[in-house]
C-alpha positions in Angstrom: -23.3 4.0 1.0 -19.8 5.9 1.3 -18.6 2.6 2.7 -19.8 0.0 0.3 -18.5 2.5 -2.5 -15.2 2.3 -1.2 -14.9 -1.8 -0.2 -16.3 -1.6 -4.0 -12.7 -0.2 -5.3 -10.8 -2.2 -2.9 -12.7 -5.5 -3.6 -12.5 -4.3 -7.8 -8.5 -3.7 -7.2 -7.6 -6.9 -5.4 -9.6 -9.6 -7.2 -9.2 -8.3 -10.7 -5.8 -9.6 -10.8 -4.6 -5.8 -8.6 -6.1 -4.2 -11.4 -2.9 -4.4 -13.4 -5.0 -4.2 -17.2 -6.3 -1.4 -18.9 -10.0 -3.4 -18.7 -9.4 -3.3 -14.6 -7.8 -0.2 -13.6 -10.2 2.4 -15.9 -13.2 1.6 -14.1 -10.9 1.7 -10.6 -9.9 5.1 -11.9 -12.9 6.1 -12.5 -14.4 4.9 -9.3 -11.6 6.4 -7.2 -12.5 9.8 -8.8 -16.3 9.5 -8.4 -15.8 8.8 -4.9 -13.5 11.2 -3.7 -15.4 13.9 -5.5 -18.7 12.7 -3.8 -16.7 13.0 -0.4 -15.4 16.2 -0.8 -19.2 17.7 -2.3 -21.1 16.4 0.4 -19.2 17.5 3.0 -18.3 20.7 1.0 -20.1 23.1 4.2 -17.4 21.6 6.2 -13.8 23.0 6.9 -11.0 20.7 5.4 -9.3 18.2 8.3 -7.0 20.5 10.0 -3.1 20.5 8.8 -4.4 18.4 5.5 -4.3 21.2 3.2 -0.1 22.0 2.4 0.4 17.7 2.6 -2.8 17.9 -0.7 -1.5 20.9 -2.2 2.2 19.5 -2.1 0.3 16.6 -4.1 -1.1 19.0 -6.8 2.3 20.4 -7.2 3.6 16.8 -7.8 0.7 16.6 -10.4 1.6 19.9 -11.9 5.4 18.6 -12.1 4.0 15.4 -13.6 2.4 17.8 -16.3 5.7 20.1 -17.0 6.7 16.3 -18.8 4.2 16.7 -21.2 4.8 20.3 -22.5 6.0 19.7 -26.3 9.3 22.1 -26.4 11.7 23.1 -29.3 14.6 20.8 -29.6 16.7 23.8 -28.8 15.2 24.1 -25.0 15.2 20.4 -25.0 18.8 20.0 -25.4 19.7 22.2 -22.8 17.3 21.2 -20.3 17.4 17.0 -21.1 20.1 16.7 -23.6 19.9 12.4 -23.4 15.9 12.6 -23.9 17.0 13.5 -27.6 20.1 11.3 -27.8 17.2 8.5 -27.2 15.1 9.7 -29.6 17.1 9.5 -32.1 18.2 6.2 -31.4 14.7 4.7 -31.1 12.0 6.9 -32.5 11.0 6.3 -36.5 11.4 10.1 -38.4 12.4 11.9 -35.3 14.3 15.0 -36.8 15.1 17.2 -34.1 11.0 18.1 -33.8 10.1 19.3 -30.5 9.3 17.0 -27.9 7.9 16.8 -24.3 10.4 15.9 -21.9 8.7 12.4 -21.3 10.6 9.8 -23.5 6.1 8.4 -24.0 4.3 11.1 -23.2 1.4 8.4 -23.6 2.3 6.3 -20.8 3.4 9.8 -18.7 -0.8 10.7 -19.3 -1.7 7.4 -18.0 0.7 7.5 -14.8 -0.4 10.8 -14.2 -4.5 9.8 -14.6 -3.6 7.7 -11.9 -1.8 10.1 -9.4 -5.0 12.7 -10.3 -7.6 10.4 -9.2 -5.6 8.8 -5.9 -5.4 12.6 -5.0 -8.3 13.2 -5.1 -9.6 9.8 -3.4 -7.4 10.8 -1.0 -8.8 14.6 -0.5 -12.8 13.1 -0.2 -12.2 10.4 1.8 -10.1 13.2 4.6 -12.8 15.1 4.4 -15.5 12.3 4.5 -14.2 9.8 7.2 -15.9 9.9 11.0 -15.0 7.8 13.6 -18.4 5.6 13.0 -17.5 6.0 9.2 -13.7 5.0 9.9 -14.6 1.9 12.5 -17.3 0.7 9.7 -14.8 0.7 7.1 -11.7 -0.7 8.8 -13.8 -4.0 9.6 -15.1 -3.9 6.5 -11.8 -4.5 5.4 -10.9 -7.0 7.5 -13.6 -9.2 6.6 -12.8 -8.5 2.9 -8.7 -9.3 4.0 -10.1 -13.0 5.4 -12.1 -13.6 2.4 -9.0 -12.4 -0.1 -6.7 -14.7 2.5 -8.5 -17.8 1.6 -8.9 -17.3 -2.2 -4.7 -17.7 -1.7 -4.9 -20.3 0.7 -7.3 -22.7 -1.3 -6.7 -22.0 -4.6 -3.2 -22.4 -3.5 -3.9 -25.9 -1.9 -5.8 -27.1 -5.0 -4.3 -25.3 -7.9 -0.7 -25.1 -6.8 1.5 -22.0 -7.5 3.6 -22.3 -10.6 2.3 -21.0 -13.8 4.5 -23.0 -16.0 2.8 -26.1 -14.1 -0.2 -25.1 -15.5 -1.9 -23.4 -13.0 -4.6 -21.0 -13.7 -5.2 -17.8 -11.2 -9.3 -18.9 -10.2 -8.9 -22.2 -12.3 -9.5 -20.2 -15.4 -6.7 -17.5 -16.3 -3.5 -18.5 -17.6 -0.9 -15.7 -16.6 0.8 -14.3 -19.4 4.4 -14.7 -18.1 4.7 -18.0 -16.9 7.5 -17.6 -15.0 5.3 -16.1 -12.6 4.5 -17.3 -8.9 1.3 -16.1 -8.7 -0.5 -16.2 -5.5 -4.4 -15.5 -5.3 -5.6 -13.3 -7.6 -2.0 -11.6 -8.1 0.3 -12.7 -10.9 3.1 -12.1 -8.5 2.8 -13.2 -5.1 5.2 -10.5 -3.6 1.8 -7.8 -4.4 -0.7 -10.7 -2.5 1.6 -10.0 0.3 2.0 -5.9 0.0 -1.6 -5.8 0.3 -1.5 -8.1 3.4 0.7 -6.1 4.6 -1.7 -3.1 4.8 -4.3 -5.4 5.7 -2.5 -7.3 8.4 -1.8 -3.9 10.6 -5.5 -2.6 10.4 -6.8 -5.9 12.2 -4.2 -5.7 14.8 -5.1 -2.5 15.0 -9.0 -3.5 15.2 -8.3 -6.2 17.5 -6.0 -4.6 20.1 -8.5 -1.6 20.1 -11.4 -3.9 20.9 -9.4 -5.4 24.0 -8.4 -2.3 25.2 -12.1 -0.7 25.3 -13.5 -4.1 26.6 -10.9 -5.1 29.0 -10.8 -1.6 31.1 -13.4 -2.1 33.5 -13.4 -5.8 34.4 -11.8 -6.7 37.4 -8.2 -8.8 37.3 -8.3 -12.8 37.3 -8.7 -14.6 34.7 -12.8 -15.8 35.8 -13.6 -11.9 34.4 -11.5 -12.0 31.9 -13.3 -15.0 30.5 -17.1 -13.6 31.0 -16.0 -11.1 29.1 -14.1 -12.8 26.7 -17.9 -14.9 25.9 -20.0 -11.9 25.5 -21.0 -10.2 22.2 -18.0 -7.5 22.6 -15.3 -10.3 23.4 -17.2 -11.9 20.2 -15.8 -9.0 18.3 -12.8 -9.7 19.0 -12.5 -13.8 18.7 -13.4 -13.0 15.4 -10.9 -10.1 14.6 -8.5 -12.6 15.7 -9.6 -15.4 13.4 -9.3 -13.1 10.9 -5.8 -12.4 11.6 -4.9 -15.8 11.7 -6.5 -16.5 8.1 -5.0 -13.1 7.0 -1.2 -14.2 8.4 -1.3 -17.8 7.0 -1.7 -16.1 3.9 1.2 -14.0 4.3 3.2 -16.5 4.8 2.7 -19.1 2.5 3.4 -16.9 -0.1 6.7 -17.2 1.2 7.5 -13.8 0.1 10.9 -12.6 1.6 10.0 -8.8 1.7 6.8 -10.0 3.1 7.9 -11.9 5.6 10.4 -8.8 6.3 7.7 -6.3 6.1 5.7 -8.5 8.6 8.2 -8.9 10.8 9.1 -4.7 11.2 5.0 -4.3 10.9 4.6 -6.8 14.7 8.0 -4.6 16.2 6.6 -1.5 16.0 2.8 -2.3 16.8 4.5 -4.1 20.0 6.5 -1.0 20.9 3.3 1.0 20.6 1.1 -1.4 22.6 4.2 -1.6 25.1 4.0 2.3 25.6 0.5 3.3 25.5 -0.2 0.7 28.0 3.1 1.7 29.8 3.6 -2.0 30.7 6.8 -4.8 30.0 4.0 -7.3 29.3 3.2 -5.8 26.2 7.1 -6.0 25.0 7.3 -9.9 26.4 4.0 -10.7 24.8 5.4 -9.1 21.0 8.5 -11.3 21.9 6.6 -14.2 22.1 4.5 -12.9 19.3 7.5 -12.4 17.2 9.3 -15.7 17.9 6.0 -17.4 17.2 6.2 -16.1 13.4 9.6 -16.9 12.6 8.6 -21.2 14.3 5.5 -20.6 11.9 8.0 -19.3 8.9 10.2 -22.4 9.0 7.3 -25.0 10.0 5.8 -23.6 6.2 9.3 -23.2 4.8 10.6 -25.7 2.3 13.5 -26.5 0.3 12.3 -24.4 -2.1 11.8 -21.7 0.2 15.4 -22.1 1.8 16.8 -21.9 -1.7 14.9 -18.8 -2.9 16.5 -16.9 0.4 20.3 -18.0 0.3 19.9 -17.9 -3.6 21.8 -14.6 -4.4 21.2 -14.4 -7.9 17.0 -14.5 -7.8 17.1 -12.0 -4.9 20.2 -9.6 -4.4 22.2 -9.7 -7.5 18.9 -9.3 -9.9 18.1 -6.1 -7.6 21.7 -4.9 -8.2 21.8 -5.3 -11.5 18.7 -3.1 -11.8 20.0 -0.7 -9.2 22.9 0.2 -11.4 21.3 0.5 -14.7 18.8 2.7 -13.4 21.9 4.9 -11.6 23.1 5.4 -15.1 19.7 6.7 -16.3 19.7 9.2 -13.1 23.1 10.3 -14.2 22.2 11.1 -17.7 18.3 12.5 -17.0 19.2 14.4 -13.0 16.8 17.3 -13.8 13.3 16.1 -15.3 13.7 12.4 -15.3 12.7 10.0 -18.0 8.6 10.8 -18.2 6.5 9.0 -15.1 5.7 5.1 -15.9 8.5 5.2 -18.8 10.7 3.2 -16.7 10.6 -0.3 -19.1 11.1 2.5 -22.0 14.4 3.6 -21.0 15.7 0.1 -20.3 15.6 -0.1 -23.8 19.1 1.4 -23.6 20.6 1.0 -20.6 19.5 -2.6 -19.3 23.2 -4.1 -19.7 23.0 -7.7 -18.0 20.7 -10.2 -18.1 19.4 -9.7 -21.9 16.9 -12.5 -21.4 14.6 -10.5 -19.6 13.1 -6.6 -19.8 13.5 -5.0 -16.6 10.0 -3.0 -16.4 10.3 -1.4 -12.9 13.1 -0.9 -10.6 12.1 -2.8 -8.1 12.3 -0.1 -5.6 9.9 2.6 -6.1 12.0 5.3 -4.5 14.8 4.6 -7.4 11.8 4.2 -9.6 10.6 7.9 -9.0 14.2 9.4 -9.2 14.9 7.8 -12.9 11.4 8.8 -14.1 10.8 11.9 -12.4 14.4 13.4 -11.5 14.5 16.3 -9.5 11.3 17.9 -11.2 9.3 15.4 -9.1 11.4 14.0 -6.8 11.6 16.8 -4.5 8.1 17.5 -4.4 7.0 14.2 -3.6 9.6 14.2 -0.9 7.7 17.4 0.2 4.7 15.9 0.5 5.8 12.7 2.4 7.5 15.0 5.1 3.9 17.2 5.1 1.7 13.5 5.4 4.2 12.4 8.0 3.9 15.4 10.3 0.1 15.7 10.0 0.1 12.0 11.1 2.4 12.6 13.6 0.0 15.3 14.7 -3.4 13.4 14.9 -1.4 11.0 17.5 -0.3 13.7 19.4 -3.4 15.9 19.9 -4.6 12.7 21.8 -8.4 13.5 20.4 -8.8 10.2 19.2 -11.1 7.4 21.5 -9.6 4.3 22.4 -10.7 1.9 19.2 -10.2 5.1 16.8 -6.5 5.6 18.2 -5.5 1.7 17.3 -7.3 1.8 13.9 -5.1 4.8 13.3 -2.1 2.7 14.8 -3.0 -0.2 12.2 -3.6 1.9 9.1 0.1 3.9 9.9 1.7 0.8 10.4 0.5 -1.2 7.5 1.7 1.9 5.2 4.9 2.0 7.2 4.8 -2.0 6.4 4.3 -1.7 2.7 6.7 1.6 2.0 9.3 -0.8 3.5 8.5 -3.4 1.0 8.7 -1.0 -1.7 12.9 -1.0 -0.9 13.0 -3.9 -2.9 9.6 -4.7 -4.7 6.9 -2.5 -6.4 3.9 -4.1 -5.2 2.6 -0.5 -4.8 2.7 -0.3 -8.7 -0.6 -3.0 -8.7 -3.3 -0.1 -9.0 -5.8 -2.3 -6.3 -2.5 -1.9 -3.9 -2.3 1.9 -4.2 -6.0 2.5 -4.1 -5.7 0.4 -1.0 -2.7 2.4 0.7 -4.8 5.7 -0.1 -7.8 4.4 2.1 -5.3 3.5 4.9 -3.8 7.1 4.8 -7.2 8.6 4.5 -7.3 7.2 7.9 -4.3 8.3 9.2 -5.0 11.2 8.3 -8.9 11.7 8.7 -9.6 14.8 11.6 -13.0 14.0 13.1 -14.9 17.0 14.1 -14.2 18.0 17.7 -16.7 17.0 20.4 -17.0 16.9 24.3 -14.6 14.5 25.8 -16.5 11.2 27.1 -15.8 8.8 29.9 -14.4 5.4 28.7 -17.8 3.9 29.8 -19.5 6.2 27.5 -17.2 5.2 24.0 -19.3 3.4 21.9 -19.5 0.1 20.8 -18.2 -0.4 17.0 -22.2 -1.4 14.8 -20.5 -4.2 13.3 -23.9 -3.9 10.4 -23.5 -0.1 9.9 -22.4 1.2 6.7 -21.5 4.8 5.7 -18.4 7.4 6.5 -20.4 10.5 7.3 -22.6 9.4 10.1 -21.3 9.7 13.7 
């Protein structure tokens, strides 16, 4: 049921155009909350997943920061704490006579942003608690299959329907994007989020599929006759069909002909090849993610048009639109260092310090590690940072206790890598901004993180075989 509940939010975020309306991401809210309180009361008898607790209570206390924006305070402390929050309001706010104020510049779009961390958290907290390793190889297939189907939405409606808004394409044939300047790609608007979520989904089926031929390739003798027998039973089954998935789920990728996709792609099969190369403490790995690698980029440039070739030595679409954005938002660091401009008030404060390109609003920074610092200064930045160093090292941890099977250690490996994937995107894009995105990356760290409980080590021949009908995170 756990499981199903889950695909239900991930399935809800994706199609529902990432869940980017009010009409899509309240439900999503609310089902991100009902979930992760249902994990963390049924398994409420249990102790939380070991090293979890500072990384979630570093999140509260970037909540609690997020909150401090909301406290109305006399224009007097106001001035001395964010003395351009009420330079702006004067400038833009009807009546505004030196009233107090909370630090946030909207305080009504700092409650939404915040409703959103406050449910992710605590998606996040139920789902550590919740996930076993039947639970965790249940759900990352159930993913996968979910990544094929969301691959060939794109891919068809793509083949049929074109790409280009202003064309008059229609996202499923019947929804006319709002901007039509858009590229939308699947169910996205944009197709740089299609490919952030690929680029979460991507990993996890590598992961999936290089944890299925490790398991099932260990005790068959060499030469390629045994590899073969193997290859045709129900267990090399498994895998033929991982890596039909992954084929569907790549093609995808790249015909969105997303630059930071193809980027995040590209660092997402390095470091999955390093990994394979030293676990398995052979050079084939590294020649085969060579091979691997080179294949992508003849793949890239087979799909690659002119259009594509223009959209990557085209400067001003790519490099000088980011740098213009870049250095307005330095000038709103400058001017609000200590508590930032209010989470999700980003747009708000272009209002006043967007200086180039007038014909367009520049609603996110496009680079969510700028984005944080302009809305949530020092107040939140350093706790964040806090918490990614605490997440970081409990991951780091999991992999090096070395308590995790064969097919549970790669689905780690995927999960990692896809949010390694995707936080590199988020240098130049802010595909984790689409809620269906970010309630996807808190699934994937759920699993990085996830602690199993501790049982008697078993022989390989004893690991068992992944129920690809099961269902449920709490069984074992």
């Amino acid at each position: 049921m756990m499981t199903a509940a889950v695909m239900a939010l991930i399935a809800w975020g994706a199609l529902a155009f990432g869940a980017v309306y009010p009409w899509a991401y309240t439900p999503l809210l609310a089902g991100c909350a009902l979930v992760g309180a249902l994990g963390l009361l049924l398994n409420r008898t249990k102790p939380f997943p070991r090293g979890t607790g500072p990384a979630t209570l570093a999140l509260v206390v970037v909540l609690a920061a997020g909150l401090l924006q909301l406290v109305p305070l006399p224009s007097t402390v106001l001035r001395i704490i964010s003395p351009s929050t009420i330079e702006f309001l004067q400038r833009y706010t009807v009546g505004y006579d030196d009233a107090s104020h909370a630090l946030s510049l909207v305080p009504r779009s700092t409650a939404i942003g915040l409703a959103f961390l406050a449910c992710f958290t605590l998606l996040l907290a139920g789902l550590t608690a919740a996930l076993s390793r039947s639970g965790v190889r249940r759900l990352a297939q159930s993913i996968v299959a979910f990544g094929v189907l969301l691959a060939l939405v794109g891919i068809i409606q793509k083949a049929t329907l074109g790409e280009h808004a202003w064309g008059g394409m229609k996202i499923y044939g019947l929804w006319t994007p709002v901007n039509l300047l858009s590229t939308p790609f699947g169910p996205y608007v944009n197709k740089n989020h299609f490919a952030g979520w690929m680029l979460m989904g991507l990993p996890l089926a590598l992961g999936f599929a290089l944890g299925l031929a490790e398991h099932g390739t260990r005790h068959i003798s060499s030469g390629w006759r045994s590899f073969i027998l193997w290859f045709s039973s129900p267990e090399g089954g498994k895998l033929q069909l991982t890596l039909l998935a992954i084929v569907f789920m790549g093609a995808s990728l790249l015909m969105t002909k997303s630059r930071s996709g193809v980027g995040g792609l590209v660092i997402a099969v390095i470091l999955v090849s390093i990994i394979a190369g030293r676990r398995l403490g052979s050079a084939r790995a590294g020649i085969a993610a060579l091979m691997t690698l080179a294949i992508l980029f003849v793949v890239v440039l087979g799909l690659a048009d002119s259009e594509f070739t223009s959209r990557v030595t085209n400067r001003m679409s790519a490099v000088e639109l980011r740098k213009n954005i870049w250095s307005d938002s330095a000038a709103v660091i400058r001017d609000f260092p200590v508590a930032g401009t209010g989470l999700n008030t980003f747009g708000t404060a272009m209002l006043t310090y967007q200086t180039v390109q007038h014909d367009q609003h520049f609603q996110e920074a496009h680079n969510d590690y700028l984005q944080v610092l302009v809305e949530g200064g020092i107040l939140i930045a350093l706790p964040a940072l806090v918490a990614l160093v605490l997440i970081a090292r409990v991951v780091y941890r999991r992999f090096a206790s070395r308590e995790d099977d064969t097919l549970t250690y790669w689905i780690r490996v995927g999960a990692t890598v896809g949010l390694v994937a995707v936080a590199a995107q988020a240098f130049v894009e802010f595909s984790l901004q689409m809620p269906g995105n970010a309630a996807m990356a808190v699934v994937l760290l759920a699993i990085a993180l996830h602690h199993p409980p501790t049982r008697r080590r078993r022989s390989s021949s004893q690991l068992p075989t992944p129920n690809l009908q099961g269902s449920g995170l709490n069984s074992e």
